[in-house]
Amino acid sequence: MGGFFGAVRKKSVILDVYLGTDYHSHLGTKRGGMAAYDAELGLQREIHNIENSPFRTKLERALNEMRGNCAIGCISDTDPQPLLMCSGLGKYAICTIGVINNADQLIKGILAQKKGVYFDAMTGGKINSNELVAALINQKETFEEGIRYAQSQIDGTASILILKEGGTLIAARDRVGRLPVKIGKRDDGYCVSFESFAYQKLGYEDYKELGPQEIVEISSDGVKVLAEAGEEMKICAFLWTYYGYSTSNYEGVNVEVMRNRNGGIIAENDTVVKEAGNIDYVGGVPDSGTPHAIGYANKSKIPFARPYIKYTPTWARSFMPQTQIERNRIAKMKLIPVHELIEGKNLLLVDDSIVRGTQIKETVDFLYSHGAKSVHMRSACPPIMYSCKYLNFSRSTSDMDLITRRVIMDLEGEEGFNHLDEYSDGKTERGKKLRNAISKKFKFESLDFQSLEGVIKAIGLPKCKLCTYCWDGKE
């Protein structure tokens, strides 16, 4: 997916943006970049490939070469960004977070408008999504009108951060607020961030969380609202269960607190474990599964333990390599067992989610190979039945990439896809069959998923404010 960070102060913000952007590295592994504005140098930009080394290492040169009191940075899992643009609206840098499902249609429409319009093509002929968003914005007379127009035309999601020549920022949250956009404040300026902890570590305080489709312009002197927030909100519920950082708050709800609460709710409803009564330890699949597991252990009174540890000094991110073979090998290299907590033990693991099942199978095989007596598995979210079409973080190319869909196909063919609600519910016959089939496939002693109602309760926001499409298919 990706994340962005921007700042404007009465003195240099290059270090702030460098560090603030780096704090979004958990959201993307492909490209990292910064852009800055200085009255003498004008707009500057630097972009690097971060597939095999972190943002901080690749962008270190920017600390010495860039200058400016206003800058933006972006971690991207898709296209290189920020881009520098020159249009009727002036010169500016732009970065975006989200996904554009109808990109080809929009590009054809723009190219058909008049002669002389063109896009730079990347390798493979793909158009950079930021250039497309900029082209839509540039069709209107003001940034406010252009951003509103772009978001109205995009099928998908687009949160936008713009650095204007002259040294101000424009920030826009996506149309229904699927992703967060936070504003921080300090004595001589402001910042914009996806993750709230990123600016708190840099001395900024919470100032404002943008509402859905809200647009603001930010200078070192203040924040001006260009477009008021809309009423409809569909913030991604997966933020709390999986990809949001534990120390962040979204819509007033802390991620770590939610995950602990979520694990407790799973434990309360876990009749299988209550009946078995023979679990030695509860553990989390690191990293985001761990707080769910702590909540489970606290509620169930079963001891929490870490039967294996991830070795991260040199194997920091197993999803960075480009091939699945490399990712699987690194995932194995990272797992260091604690034999005394595995051999002969009945273990219950809590994972943030079960998507394709590849990594969790490797983990369970690893535990059995080191002498585990049994491994029970719990997912901190409901069965994922639909590939996300609004964001591109862990998106599947097809619904059939999902372990749930593949197992349902094995159980009763395409007819099963007419009964996804039943398969989601562990109390129905179809729901029990799904859990038993996945358990057999992966050698789980038992398997269960958090309910949709449980996740919503743990978050604490109304269902109508949350996007739960990947679980229930409701838009």
Tab-separated table of N, CA, C and O in Angstrom, residues 79-126:
chain	number	residue	atom	x	y	z
A	79	ASP	N	4.029	2.589	-7.382
A	79	ASP	CA	4.780	3.396	-8.342
A	79	ASP	C	5.796	4.324	-7.677
A	79	ASP	O	5.630	4.700	-6.520
A	80	PRO	N	6.842	4.715	-8.411
A	80	PRO	CA	7.782	5.715	-7.901
A	80	PRO	C	7.056	7.034	-7.606
A	80	PRO	O	6.250	7.491	-8.414
A	81	GLN	N	7.342	7.625	-6.479
A	81	GLN	CA	6.771	8.908	-6.091
A	81	GLN	C	7.584	9.498	-4.950
A	81	GLN	O	8.334	8.756	-4.316
A	82	PRO	N	7.475	10.850	-4.734
A	82	PRO	CA	6.600	11.843	-5.356
A	82	PRO	C	7.045	12.174	-6.786
A	82	PRO	O	8.211	12.008	-7.130
A	83	LEU	N	6.112	12.662	-7.579
A	83	LEU	CA	6.407	13.167	-8.908
A	83	LEU	C	6.368	14.690	-8.895
A	83	LEU	O	5.609	15.294	-8.135
A	84	LEU	N	7.173	15.326	-9.770
A	84	LEU	CA	7.145	16.770	-9.949
A	84	LEU	C	6.306	17.086	-11.180
A	84	LEU	O	6.524	16.498	-12.249
A	85	MET	N	5.360	18.005	-11.038
A	85	MET	CA	4.446	18.330	-12.119
A	85	MET	C	4.515	19.823	-12.447
A	85	MET	O	4.793	20.653	-11.571
A	86	CYS	N	4.247	20.150	-13.706
A	86	CYS	CA	4.140	21.540	-14.143
A	86	CYS	C	2.843	21.654	-14.939
A	86	CYS	O	2.658	20.949	-15.934
A	87	SER	N	1.928	22.520	-14.476
A	87	SER	CA	0.617	22.608	-15.108
A	87	SER	C	0.079	24.016	-14.977
A	87	SER	O	0.743	24.920	-14.453
A	88	GLY	N	-1.172	24.195	-15.399
A	88	GLY	CA	-1.822	25.481	-15.249
A	88	GLY	C	-2.023	25.870	-13.800
A	88	GLY	O	-2.228	27.047	-13.484
A	89	LEU	N	-1.976	24.905	-12.919
A	89	LEU	CA	-2.087	25.182	-11.486
A	89	LEU	C	-0.748	25.556	-10.877
A	89	LEU	O	-0.670	25.858	-9.688
A	90	GLY	N	0.316	25.487	-11.650
A	90	GLY	CA	1.652	25.795	-11.156
A	90	GLY	C	2.508	24.561	-11.065
A	90	GLY	O	2.123	23.467	-11.492
A	91	LYS	N	3.687	24.707	-10.497
A	91	LYS	CA	4.593	23.580	-10.280
A	91	LYS	C	4.345	23.012	-8.888
A	91	LYS	O	4.155	23.755	-7.921
A	92	TYR	N	4.352	21.667	-8.809
A	92	TYR	CA	4.109	21.027	-7.514
A	92	TYR	C	4.614	19.589	-7.527
A	92	TYR	O	4.875	19.012	-8.597
A	93	ALA	N	4.765	19.040	-6.328
A	93	ALA	CA	5.099	17.621	-6.166
A	93	ALA	C	3.870	16.923	-5.598
A	93	ALA	O	3.126	17.508	-4.802
A	94	ILE	N	3.658	15.674	-6.000
A	94	ILE	CA	2.466	14.949	-5.571
A	94	ILE	C	2.798	13.509	-5.215
A	94	ILE	O	3.630	12.867	-5.869
A	95	CYS	N	2.166	13.011	-4.167
A	95	CYS	CA	2.201	11.579	-3.856
A	95	CYS	C	0.804	11.156	-3.411
A	95	CYS	O	0.017	11.974	-2.916
A	96	THR	N	0.491	9.898	-3.617
A	96	THR	CA	-0.842	9.390	-3.324
A	96	THR	C	-0.754	8.035	-2.631
A	96	THR	O	0.254	7.321	-2.746
A	97	ILE	N	-1.821	7.689	-1.919
A	97	ILE	CA	-1.966	6.352	-1.339
A	97	ILE	C	-3.311	5.812	-1.775
A	97	ILE	O	-4.318	6.522	-1.712
A	98	GLY	N	-3.337	4.579	-2.210
A	98	GLY	CA	-4.611	3.968	-2.591
A	98	GLY	C	-4.470	3.112	-3.823
A	98	GLY	O	-3.385	2.613	-4.149
A	99	VAL	N	-5.558	2.954	-4.548
A	99	VAL	CA	-5.553	2.138	-5.757
A	99	VAL	C	-6.589	2.693	-6.719
A	99	VAL	O	-7.655	3.170	-6.302
A	100	ILE	N	-6.267	2.676	-8.019
A	100	ILE	CA	-7.174	3.163	-9.057
A	100	ILE	C	-7.537	1.974	-9.939
A	100	ILE	O	-6.737	1.513	-10.756
A	101	ASN	N	-8.749	1.459	-9.779
A	101	ASN	CA	-9.157	0.276	-10.533
A	101	ASN	C	-9.488	0.588	-11.985
A	101	ASN	O	-9.379	-0.292	-12.843
A	102	ASN	N	-9.920	1.814	-12.234
A	102	ASN	CA	-10.329	2.189	-13.597
A	102	ASN	C	-9.287	3.062	-14.289
A	102	ASN	O	-9.625	3.954	-15.082
A	103	ALA	N	-8.008	2.829	-13.995
A	103	ALA	CA	-6.932	3.649	-14.545
A	103	ALA	C	-6.934	3.656	-16.070
A	103	ALA	O	-6.808	4.717	-16.702
A	104	ASP	N	-7.069	2.492	-16.677
A	104	ASP	CA	-7.033	2.424	-18.145
A	104	ASP	C	-8.152	3.263	-18.766
A	104	ASP	O	-7.938	3.978	-19.756
A	105	GLN	N	-9.326	3.189	-18.188
A	105	GLN	CA	-10.468	3.944	-18.696
A	105	GLN	C	-10.225	5.444	-18.561
A	105	GLN	O	-10.509	6.217	-19.490
A	106	LEU	N	-9.690	5.864	-17.421
A	106	LEU	CA	-9.432	7.286	-17.199
A	106	LEU	C	-8.356	7.805	-18.148
A	106	LEU	O	-8.469	8.910	-18.687
A	107	ILE	N	-7.322	7.020	-18.358
A	107	ILE	CA	-6.241	7.426	-19.259
A	107	ILE	C	-6.758	7.596	-20.688
A	107	ILE	O	-6.462	8.594	-21.368
A	108	LYS	N	-7.567	6.648	-21.144
A	108	LYS	CA	-8.137	6.747	-22.497
A	108	LYS	C	-8.998	7.992	-22.628
A	108	LYS	O	-8.980	8.678	-23.659
A	109	GLY	N	-9.764	8.303	-21.568
A	109	GLY	CA	-10.618	9.475	-21.610
A	109	GLY	C	-9.833	10.765	-21.702
A	109	GLY	O	-10.193	11.685	-22.460
A	110	ILE	N	-8.730	10.854	-20.960
A	110	ILE	CA	-7.896	12.059	-20.996
A	110	ILE	C	-7.204	12.204	-22.345
A	110	ILE	O	-7.163	13.290	-22.935
A	111	LEU	N	-6.666	11.096	-22.869
A	111	LEU	CA	-5.955	11.146	-24.150
A	111	LEU	C	-6.884	11.490	-25.310
A	111	LEU	O	-6.450	12.063	-26.314
A	112	ALA	N	-8.163	11.158	-25.142
A	112	ALA	CA	-9.119	11.420	-26.218
A	112	ALA	C	-9.612	12.865	-26.242
A	112	ALA	O	-10.254	13.288	-27.215
A	113	GLN	N	-9.314	13.620	-25.206
A	113	GLN	CA	-9.853	14.980	-25.098
A	113	GLN	C	-9.276	15.926	-26.147
A	113	GLN	O	-9.998	16.712	-26.739
A	114	LYS	N	-7.976	15.875	-26.336
A	114	LYS	CA	-7.369	16.775	-27.312
A	114	LYS	C	-5.983	16.274	-27.697
A	114	LYS	O	-5.356	15.498	-26.972
A	115	LYS	N	-5.468	16.749	-28.805
A	115	LYS	CA	-4.146	16.363	-29.272
A	115	LYS	C	-3.069	17.011	-28.397
A	115	LYS	O	-3.258	18.084	-27.846
A	116	GLY	N	-1.932	16.352	-28.341
A	116	GLY	CA	-0.804	16.907	-27.603
A	116	GLY	C	-0.742	16.474	-26.151
A	116	GLY	O	0.243	16.744	-25.468
A	117	VAL	N	-1.798	15.818	-25.669
A	117	VAL	CA	-1.784	15.302	-24.292
A	117	VAL	C	-1.089	13.948	-24.289
A	117	VAL	O	-1.332	13.108	-25.153
A	118	TYR	N	-0.203	13.731	-23.326
A	118	TYR	CA	0.489	12.442	-23.272
A	118	TYR	C	0.875	12.124	-21.823
A	118	TYR	O	0.869	12.985	-20.943
A	119	PHE	N	1.199	10.855	-21.585
A	119	PHE	CA	1.708	10.397	-20.301
A	119	PHE	C	3.066	9.738	-20.520
A	119	PHE	O	3.289	9.103	-21.560
A	120	ASP	N	3.953	9.862	-19.551
A	120	ASP	CA	5.184	9.086	-19.578
A	120	ASP	C	4.841	7.637	-19.238
A	120	ASP	O	4.117	7.375	-18.274
A	121	ALA	N	5.350	6.714	-20.011
A	121	ALA	CA	5.099	5.304	-19.757
A	121	ALA	C	6.287	4.702	-19.009
A	121	ALA	O	7.448	4.950	-19.351
A	122	MET	N	5.992	3.918	-17.985
A	122	MET	CA	7.034	3.212	-17.260
A	122	MET	C	7.326	1.896	-17.974
A	122	MET	O	6.680	1.544	-18.960
A	123	THR	N	8.304	1.154	-17.460
A	123	THR	CA	8.626	-0.147	-18.031
A	123	THR	C	7.370	-1.015	-18.049
A	123	THR	O	6.659	-1.116	-17.051
A	124	GLY	N	7.104	-1.635	-19.203
A	124	GLY	CA	5.901	-2.433	-19.340
A	124	GLY	C	4.712	-1.641	-19.849
A	124	GLY	O	3.641	-2.196	-20.085
A	125	GLY	N	4.892	-0.320	-20.010
A	125	GLY	CA	3.829	0.503	-20.568
A	125	GLY	C	2.851	1.058	-19.558
A	125	GLY	O	1.927	1.806	-19.911
A	126	LYS	N	3.034	0.737	-18.281
A	126	LYS	CA	2.117	1.211	-17.246
A	126	LYS	C	2.314	2.710	-17.005
A	126	LYS	O	3.423	3.221	-17.091
